[in-house]
Coordinates of C-alpha atoms and ligand atoms in Angstrom, one line a residue:
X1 CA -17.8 74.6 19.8
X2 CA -19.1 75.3 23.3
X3 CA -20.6 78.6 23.7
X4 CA -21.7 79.4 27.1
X5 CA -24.2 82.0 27.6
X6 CA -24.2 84.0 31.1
X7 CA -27.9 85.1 32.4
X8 CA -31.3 83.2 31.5
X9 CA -33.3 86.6 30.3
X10 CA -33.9 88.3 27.0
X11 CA -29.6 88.3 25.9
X12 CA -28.8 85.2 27.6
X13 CA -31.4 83.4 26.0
X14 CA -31.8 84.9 22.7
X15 CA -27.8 84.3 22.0
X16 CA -28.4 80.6 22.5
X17 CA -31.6 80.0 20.6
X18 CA -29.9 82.6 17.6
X19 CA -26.1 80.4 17.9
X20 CA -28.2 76.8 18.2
X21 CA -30.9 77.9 15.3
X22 CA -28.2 78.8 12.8
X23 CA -26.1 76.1 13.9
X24 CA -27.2 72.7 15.7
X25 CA -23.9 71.4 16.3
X26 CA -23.1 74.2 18.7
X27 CA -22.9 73.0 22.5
X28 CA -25.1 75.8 24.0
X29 CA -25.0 76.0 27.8
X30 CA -27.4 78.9 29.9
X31 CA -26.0 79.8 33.3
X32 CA -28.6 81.3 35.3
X33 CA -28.7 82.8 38.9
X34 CA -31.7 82.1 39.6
X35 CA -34.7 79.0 38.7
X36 CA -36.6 81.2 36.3
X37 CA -35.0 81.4 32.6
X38 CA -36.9 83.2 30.0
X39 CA -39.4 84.6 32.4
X40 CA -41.0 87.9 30.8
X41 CA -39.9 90.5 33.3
X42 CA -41.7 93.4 31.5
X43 CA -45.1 91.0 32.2
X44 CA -44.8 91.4 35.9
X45 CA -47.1 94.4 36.6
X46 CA -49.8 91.9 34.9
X47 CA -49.0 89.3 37.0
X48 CA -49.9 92.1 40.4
X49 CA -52.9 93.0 38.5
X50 CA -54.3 89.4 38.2
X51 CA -54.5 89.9 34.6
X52 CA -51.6 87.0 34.1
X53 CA -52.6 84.0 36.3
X54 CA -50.7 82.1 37.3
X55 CA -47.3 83.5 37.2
X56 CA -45.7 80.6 35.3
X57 CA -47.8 81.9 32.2
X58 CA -44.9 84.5 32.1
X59 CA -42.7 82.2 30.8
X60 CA -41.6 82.9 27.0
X61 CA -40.9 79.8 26.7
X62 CA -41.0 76.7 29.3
X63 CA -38.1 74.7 31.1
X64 CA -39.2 71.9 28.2
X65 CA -39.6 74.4 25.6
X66 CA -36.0 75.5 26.1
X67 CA -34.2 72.4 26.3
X68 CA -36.2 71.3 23.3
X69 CA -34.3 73.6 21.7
X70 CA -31.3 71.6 22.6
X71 CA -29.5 74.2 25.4
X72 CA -27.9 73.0 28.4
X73 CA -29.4 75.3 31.3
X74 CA -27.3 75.4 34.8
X75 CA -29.9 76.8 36.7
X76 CA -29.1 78.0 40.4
X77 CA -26.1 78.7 39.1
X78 CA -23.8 81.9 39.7
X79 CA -21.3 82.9 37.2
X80 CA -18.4 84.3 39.5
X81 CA -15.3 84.9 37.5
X82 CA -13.7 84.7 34.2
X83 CA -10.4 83.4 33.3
X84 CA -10.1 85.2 29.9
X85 CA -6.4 83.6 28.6
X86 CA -7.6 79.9 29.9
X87 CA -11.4 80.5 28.3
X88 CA -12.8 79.7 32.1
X89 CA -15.8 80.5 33.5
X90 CA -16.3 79.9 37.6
X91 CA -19.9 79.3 38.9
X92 CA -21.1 78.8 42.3
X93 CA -24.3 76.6 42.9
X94 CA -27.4 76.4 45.3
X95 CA -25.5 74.9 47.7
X96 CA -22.0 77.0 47.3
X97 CA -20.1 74.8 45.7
X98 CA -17.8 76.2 43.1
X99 CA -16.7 74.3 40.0
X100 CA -15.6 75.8 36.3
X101 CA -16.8 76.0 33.1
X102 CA -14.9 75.7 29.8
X103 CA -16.0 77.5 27.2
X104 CA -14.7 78.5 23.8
X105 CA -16.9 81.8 23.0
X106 CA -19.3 83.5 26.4
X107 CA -21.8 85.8 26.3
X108 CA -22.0 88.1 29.4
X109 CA -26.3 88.7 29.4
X110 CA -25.9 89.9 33.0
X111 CA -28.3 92.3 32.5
X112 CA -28.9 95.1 35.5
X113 CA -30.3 95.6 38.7
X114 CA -33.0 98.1 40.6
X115 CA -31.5 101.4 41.1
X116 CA -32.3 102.4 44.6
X117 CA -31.4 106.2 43.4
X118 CA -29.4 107.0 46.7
X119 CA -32.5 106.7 48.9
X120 CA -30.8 105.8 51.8
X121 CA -31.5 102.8 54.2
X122 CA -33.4 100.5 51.5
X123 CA -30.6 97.8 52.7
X124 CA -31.8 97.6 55.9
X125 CA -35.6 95.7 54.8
X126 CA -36.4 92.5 54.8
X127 CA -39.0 90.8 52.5
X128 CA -41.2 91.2 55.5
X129 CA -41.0 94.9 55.8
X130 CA -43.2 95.6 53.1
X131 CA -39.9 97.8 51.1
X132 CA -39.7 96.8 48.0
X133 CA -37.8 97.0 44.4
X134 CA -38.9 95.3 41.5
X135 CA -36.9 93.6 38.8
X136 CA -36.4 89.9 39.0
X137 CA -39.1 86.7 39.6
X138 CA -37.9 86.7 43.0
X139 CA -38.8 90.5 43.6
X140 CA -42.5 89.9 42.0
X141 CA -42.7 87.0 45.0
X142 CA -41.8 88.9 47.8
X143 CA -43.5 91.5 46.7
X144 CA -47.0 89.3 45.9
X145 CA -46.1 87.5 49.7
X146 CA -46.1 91.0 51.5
X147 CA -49.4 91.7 50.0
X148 CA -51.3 88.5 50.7
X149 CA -49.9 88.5 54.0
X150 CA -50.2 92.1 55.0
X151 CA -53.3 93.4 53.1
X152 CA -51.9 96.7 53.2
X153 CA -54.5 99.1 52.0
X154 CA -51.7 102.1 51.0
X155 CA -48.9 102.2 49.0
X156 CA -46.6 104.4 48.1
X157 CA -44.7 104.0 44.9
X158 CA -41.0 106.3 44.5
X159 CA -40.8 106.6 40.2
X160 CA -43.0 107.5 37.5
X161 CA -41.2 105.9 35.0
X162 CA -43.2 103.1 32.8
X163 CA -43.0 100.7 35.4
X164 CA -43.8 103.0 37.9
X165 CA -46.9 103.8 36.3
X166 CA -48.0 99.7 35.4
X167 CA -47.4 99.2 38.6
X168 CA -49.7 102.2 40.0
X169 CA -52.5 100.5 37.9
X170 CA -52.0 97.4 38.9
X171 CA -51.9 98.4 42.9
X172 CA -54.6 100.4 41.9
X173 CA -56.8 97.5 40.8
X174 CA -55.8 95.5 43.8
X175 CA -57.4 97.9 45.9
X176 CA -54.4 99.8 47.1
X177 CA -54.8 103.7 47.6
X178 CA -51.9 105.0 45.8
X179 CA -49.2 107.3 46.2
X180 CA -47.2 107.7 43.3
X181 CA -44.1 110.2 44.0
X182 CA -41.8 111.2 40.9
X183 CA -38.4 113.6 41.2
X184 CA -39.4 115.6 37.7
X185 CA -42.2 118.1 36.9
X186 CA -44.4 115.5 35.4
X187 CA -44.8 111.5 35.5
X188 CA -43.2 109.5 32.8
X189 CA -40.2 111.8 32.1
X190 CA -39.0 110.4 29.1
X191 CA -42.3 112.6 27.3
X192 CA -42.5 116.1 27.3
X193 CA -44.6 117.7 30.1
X194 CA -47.4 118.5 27.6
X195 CA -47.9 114.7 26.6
X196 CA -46.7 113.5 30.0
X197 CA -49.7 115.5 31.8
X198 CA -52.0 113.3 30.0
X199 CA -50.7 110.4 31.7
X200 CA -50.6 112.2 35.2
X201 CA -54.6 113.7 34.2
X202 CA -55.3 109.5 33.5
X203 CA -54.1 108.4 37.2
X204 CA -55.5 110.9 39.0
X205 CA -58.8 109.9 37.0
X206 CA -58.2 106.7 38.6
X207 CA -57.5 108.2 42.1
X208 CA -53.7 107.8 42.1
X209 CA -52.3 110.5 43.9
X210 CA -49.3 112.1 41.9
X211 CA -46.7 113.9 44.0
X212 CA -43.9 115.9 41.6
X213 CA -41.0 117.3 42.3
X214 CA -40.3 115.2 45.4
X215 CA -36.7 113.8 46.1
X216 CA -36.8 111.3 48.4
X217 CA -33.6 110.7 50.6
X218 CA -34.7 108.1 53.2
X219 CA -37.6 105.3 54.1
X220 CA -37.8 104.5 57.5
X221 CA -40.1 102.2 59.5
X222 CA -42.1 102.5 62.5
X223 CA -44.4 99.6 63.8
X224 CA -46.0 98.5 60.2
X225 CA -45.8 102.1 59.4
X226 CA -43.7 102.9 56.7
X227 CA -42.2 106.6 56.0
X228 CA -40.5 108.1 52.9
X229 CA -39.1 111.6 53.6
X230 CA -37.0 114.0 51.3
X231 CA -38.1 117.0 49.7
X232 CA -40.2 119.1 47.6
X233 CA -39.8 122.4 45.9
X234 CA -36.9 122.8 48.7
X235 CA -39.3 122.2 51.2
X236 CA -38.9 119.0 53.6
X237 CA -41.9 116.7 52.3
X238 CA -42.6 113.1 54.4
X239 CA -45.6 111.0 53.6
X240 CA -46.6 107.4 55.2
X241 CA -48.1 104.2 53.8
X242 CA -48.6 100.2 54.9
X243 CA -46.1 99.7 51.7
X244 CA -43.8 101.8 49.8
X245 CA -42.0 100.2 46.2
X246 CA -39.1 101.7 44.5
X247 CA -39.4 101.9 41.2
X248 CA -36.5 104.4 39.8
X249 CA -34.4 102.6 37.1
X250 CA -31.7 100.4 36.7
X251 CA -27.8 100.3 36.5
X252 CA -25.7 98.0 34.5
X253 CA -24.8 94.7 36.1
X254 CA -20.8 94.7 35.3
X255 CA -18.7 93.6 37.6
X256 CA -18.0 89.8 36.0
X257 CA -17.3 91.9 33.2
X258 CA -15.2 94.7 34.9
X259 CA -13.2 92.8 37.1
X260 CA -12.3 90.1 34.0
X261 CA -10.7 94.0 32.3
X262 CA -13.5 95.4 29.9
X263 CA -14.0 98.5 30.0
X264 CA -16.8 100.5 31.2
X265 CA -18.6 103.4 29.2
X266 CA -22.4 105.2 29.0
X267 CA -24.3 104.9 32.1
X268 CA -21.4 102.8 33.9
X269 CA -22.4 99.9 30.9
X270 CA -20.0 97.8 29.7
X271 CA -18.7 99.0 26.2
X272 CA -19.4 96.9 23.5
X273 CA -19.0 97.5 19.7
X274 CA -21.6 97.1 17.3
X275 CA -20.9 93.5 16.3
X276 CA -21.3 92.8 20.7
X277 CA -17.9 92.2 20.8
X278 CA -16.2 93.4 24.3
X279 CA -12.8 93.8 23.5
X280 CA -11.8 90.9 25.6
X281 CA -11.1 88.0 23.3
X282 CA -14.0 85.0 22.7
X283 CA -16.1 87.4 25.1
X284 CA -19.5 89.0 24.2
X285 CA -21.5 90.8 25.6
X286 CA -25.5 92.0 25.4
X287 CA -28.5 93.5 27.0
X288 CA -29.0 96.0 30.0
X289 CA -25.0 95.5 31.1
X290 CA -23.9 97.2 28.2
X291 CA -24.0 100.4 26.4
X292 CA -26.5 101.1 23.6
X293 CA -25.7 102.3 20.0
X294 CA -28.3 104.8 19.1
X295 CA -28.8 105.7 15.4
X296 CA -29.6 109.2 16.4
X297 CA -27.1 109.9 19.5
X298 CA -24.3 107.4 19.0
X299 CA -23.5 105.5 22.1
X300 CA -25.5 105.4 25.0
X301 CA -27.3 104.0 27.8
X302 CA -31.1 102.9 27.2
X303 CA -32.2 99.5 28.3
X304 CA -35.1 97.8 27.1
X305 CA -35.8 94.3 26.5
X306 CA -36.5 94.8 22.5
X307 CA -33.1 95.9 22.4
X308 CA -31.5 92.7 24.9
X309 CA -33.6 90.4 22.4
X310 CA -31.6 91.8 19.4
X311 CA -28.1 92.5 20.7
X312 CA -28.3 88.9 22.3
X313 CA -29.2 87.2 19.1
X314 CA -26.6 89.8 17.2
X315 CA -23.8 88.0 19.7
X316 CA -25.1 84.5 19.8
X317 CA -24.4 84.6 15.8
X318 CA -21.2 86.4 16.3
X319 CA -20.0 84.0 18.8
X320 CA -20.1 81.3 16.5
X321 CA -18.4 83.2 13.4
X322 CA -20.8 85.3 12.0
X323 CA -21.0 89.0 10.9
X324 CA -24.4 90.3 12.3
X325 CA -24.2 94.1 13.3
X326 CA -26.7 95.6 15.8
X327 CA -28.3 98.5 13.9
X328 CA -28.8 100.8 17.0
X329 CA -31.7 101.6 19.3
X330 CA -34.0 104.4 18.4
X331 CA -35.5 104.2 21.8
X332 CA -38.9 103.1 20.7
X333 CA -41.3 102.8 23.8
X334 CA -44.6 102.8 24.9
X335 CA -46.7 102.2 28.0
X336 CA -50.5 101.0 28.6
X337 CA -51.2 103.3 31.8
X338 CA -55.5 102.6 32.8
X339 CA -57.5 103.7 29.5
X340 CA -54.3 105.9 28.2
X341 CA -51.1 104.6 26.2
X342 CA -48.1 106.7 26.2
X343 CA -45.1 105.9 23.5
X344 CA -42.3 107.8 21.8
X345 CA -39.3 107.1 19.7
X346 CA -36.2 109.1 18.8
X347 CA -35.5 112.7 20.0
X348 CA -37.1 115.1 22.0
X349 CA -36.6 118.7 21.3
X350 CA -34.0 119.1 24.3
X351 CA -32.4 116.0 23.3
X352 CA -32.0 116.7 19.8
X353 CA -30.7 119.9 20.3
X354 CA -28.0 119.0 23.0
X355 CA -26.9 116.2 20.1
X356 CA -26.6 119.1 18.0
X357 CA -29.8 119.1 15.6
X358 CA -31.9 122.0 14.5
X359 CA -34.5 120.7 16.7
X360 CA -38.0 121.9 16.0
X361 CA -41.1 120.5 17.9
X362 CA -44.6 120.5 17.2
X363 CA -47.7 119.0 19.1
X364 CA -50.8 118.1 16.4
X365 CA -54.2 116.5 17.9
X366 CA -55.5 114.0 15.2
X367 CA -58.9 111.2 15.4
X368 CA -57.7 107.8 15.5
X369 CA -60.4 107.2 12.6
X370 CA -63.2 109.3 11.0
X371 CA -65.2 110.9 13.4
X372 CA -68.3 110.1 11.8
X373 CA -67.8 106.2 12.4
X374 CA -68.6 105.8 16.4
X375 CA -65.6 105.5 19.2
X376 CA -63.1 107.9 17.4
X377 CA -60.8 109.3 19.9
X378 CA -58.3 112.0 19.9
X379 CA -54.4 111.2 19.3
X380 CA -52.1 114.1 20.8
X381 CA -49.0 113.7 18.6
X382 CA -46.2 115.3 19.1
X383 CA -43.4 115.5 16.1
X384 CA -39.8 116.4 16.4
X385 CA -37.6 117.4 12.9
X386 CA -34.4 119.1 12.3
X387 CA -35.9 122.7 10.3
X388 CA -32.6 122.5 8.6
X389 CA -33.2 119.4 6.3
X390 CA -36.8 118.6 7.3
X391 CA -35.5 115.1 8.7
X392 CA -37.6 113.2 11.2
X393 CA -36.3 113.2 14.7
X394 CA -38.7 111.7 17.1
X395 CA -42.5 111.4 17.4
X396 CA -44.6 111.2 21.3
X397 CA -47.8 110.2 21.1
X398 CA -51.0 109.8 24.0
X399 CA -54.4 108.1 23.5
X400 CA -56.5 106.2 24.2
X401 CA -56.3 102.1 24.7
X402 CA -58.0 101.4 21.3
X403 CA -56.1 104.0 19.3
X404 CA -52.9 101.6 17.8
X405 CA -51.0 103.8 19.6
X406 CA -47.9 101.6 19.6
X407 CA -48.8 100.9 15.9
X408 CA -48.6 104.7 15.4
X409 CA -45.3 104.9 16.8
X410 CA -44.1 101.9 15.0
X411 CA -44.8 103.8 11.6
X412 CA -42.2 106.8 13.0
X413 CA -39.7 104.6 14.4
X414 CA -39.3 102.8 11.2
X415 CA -39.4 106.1 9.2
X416 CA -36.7 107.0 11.8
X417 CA -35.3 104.1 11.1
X418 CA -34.8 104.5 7.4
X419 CA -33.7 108.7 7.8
X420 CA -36.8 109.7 6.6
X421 CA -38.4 113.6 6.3
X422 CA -41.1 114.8 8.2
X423 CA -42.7 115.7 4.7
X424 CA -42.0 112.2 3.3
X425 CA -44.3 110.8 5.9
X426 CA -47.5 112.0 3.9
X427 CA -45.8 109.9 0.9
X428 CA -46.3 106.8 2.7
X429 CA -49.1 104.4 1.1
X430 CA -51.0 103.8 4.7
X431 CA -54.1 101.8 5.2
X432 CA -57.3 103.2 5.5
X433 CA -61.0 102.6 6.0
X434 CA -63.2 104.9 8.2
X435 CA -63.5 102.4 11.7
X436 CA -59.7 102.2 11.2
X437 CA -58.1 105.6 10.2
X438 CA -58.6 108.4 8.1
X439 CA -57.7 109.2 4.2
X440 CA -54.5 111.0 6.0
X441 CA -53.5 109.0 9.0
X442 CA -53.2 110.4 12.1
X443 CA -49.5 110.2 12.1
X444 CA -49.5 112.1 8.6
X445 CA -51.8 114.6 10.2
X446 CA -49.4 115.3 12.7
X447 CA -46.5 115.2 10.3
X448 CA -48.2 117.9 8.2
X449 CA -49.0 120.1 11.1
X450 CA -45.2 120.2 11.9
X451 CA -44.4 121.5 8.2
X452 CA -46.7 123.8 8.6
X453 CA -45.7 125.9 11.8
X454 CA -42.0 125.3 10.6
X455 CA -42.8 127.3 8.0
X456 CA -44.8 129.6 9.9
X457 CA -41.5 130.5 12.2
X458 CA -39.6 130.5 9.7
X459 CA -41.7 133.2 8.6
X460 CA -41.8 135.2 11.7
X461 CA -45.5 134.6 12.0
Ligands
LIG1 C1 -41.4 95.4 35.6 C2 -40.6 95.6 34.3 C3 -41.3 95.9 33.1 C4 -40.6 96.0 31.9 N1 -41.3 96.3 30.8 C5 -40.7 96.5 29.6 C6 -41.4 96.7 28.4 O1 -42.6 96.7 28.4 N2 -40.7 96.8 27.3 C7 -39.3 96.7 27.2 O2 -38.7 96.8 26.1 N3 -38.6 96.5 28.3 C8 -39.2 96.4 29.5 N4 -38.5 96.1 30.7 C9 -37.1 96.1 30.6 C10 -36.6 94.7 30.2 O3 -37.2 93.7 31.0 C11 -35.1 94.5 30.2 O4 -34.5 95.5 29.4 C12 -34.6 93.2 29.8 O5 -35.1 92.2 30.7 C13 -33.1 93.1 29.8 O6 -32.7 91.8 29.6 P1 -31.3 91.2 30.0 O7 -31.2 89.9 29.4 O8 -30.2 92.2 29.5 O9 -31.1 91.3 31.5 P2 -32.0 90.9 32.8 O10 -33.5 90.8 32.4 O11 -31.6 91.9 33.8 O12 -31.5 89.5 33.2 C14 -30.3 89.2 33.6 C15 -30.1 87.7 33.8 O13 -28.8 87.4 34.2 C16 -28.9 86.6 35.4 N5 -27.6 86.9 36.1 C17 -27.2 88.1 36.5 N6 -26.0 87.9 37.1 C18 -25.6 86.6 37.0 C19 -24.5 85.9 37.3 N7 -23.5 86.4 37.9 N8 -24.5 84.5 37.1 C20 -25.6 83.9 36.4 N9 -26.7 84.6 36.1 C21 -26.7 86.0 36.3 C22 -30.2 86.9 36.0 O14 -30.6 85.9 36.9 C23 -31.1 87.1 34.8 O15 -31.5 85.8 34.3 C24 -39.2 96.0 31.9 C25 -38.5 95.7 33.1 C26 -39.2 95.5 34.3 C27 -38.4 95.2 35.5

């Protein structure tokens, strides 16, 4: 059995290590694009804030650690066609030669690439231009050249989204005056505005300027002047800086994938069922290039590396004959943003209610532990349930650093998980003692507070 694996990240990698774990025998060969498998994207803005030196600690695992493991990598190495019927993969090296690949079961982890959200003109830069997108090991060196080379003391950043925002605080730290520009009413848009304002109140704190409501349309450059211009509030808005980055999402790499005749679905991502399985045969696919079952909203489009790590491992088994399902994505997320984390999972209230639930959302502010024991902090926590069966939809939460927020939200998401009530929260047996938490956790303090204004409503009160 050879099973070759396409893309050296969080799929790609996790589908070997799952098909060669369960099964040694298995021929397991990585095709990568570029020299860096197993590099921890989602560690980069760590790497820009000198916090993760040098930037080989990134590595999950090492070159060594990886081909202990007994995979083949092919590193350099682009994966440019499929021949489905004659189980064929064509690769191009470093120096452009093309030769094939046999394979009997592939695993497409193609993963996606930086959306450039129609600004126009991004194409025009070079690495010395001091334009930059951010996605890939290669991106983080340009990026890290431009900046030893050009000291440039502003920066403008186009996204608020969480890496946005990592990045902000990492420019930040550098010494970089920031700009930080975001199309919505408030930064991190997948929070409500309430919770998201926290998060903007936390940057400006830290003298990041936060511009809402601005599309930008264009960047152009002038000398070593850099100009992004668009608008705001239907008003023509410009603003310059030594350095602008575009941060604004991703799209679905799919084009091995499309052009060898899957099909595409949610977000223009490949469609996959839940066992990984494209539809082509002895092809499977996982990670950012394909859609994403949701256990709340079906399928959809959310990628996020938790999610390539377990649909990758889900089609590594598959690929060499098991029956492992992906149980769906609740979206579970959180960000470290200065002093402040920011995390959510499941529905918002507009979400939920465009899927069709009896959405119901209410915002609680509990201490991370008794107040009486130094250093407690608030916890804004923000529940969504459907008021027609009290079930738990989705939970936001802001803090502080030392608050467990991503603990907190790991207690709803597997609540979520398991279809619990917003009531049966304050059944759960939760740890307690008073540096820690309270008698009634915060997230049971929260949970409370939402069964009591839904009965308030319902009550016309
Ligand atoms: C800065 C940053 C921070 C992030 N932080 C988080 C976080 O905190 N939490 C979280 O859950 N997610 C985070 N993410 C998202 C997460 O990194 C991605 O969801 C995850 O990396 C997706 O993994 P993937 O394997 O699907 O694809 P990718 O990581 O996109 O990798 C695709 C792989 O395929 C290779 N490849 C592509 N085309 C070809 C080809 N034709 N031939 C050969 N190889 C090819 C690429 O070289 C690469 O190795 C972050 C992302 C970024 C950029």
């Amino acid at each position: 059995m050879h099973l070759v694996a396409i893309g050296g990240s969080d799929a790609g990698i996790s589908a070997a290590l799952r098909a060669r774990e369960l099964d040694p025998s298995v021929d397991a060969t990585v095709v990568v694009a570029d020299s860096y498998p197993n590099f921890s994207i989602c560690g980069i803005p760590y790497y820009f804030s000198r916090e993760v030196q040098p930037w080989q600690s990134l590595a999950h695992r090492t070159h060594a650690d990886l081909e202990a493991t007994g995979m083949n990598l092919r590193l350099n190495t682009l994966a440019t066609g499929i021949d489905v019927d004659g189980r064929t993969l064509t690769v191009r090296d470093a120096a452009g030669t093309e030769s094939t690949i046999a394979y009997d079961e592939l695993m497409v982890g193609t993963g996606a690439s930086p959306s450039t959200a129609g600004i126009a003109g991004l194409d025009r830069f070079g690495p010395d231009d001091g334009v930059h997108l951010l996605h890939s090991m290669g991106d983080t060196f340009a990026l890290e050249r431009y900046l030893d080379e050009h000291q440039p003391e502003t920066a403008i950043i186009v996204g608020a989204g969480y890496v946005g925002l990592e990045m902000a605080e990492a420019l930040t730290v550098r010494g970089l005056r920031v700009t930080q520009l975001q199309r919505g009413p408030e930064v991190l848009s997948t929070l409500d505005p309430e919770l998201g304002s926290l998060v903007h109140d936390e940057l400006t704190r830290h003298g990041v300027e936060v511009v809402t409501g601005t599309r930008i349309q264009s960047v152009t450059r002038d000398g070593g002047r850099l100009t992004v211009t668009g608008t705001r509030d239907a008003h023509a808005f410009s603003r310059s800086a030594d350095l602008v980055l575009v941060v604004v999402g991703v799209r679905p790499n799919t084009s091995l994938l499309t052009a060898a005749g899957a099909t595409t679905g949610a977000g223009g991502a490949v469609v996959v069922d839940e066992h990984m399985r494209t539809g082509l045969p002895n092809v499977w696919a996982a990670g950012d290039g394909v859609v994403t079952h949701h256990r709340l909203l079906g399928v959809t489009y959310l990628p996020l590396g938790t999610t390539a790590h377990k649909q990758g491992r889900v089609a590594g088994e598959n690929a060499i004959g098991g029956n492992a399902r992906f149980a769906g994505s609740l979206g579970t997320q959180v960000v470290k943003v200065f002093e402040v984390v920011a995390a959510r999972t499941g529905l918002r209230d507009d979400e939920a209610l465009a899927a069709g639930y009896s959405a119901q959302s209410h915002t609680a502010i509990a201490d991370d532990h008794k107040r009486y024991y130094p250093g407690a902090t608030p916890i804004s926590i923000r529940i969504t349930g459907d008021t027609r069966d009290g079930r738990l939809l989705g939970a936001q939460l802001v803090g502080t650093r030392g608050a467990e927020i991503s603990k907190r939200v790991d207690t709803y998401a597997t609540a979520l998980h398991h279809g619990m009530t917003v009531g049966g929260m304050s059944d759960l047996d939760l740890s307690y003692t008073p540096p820690l938490g309270s008698p009634w956790d915060a997230v049971q303090v929260a949970a409370q507070a939402w069964e009591h204004e839904v009965r308030l409503v319902a009550a016309g009160v």
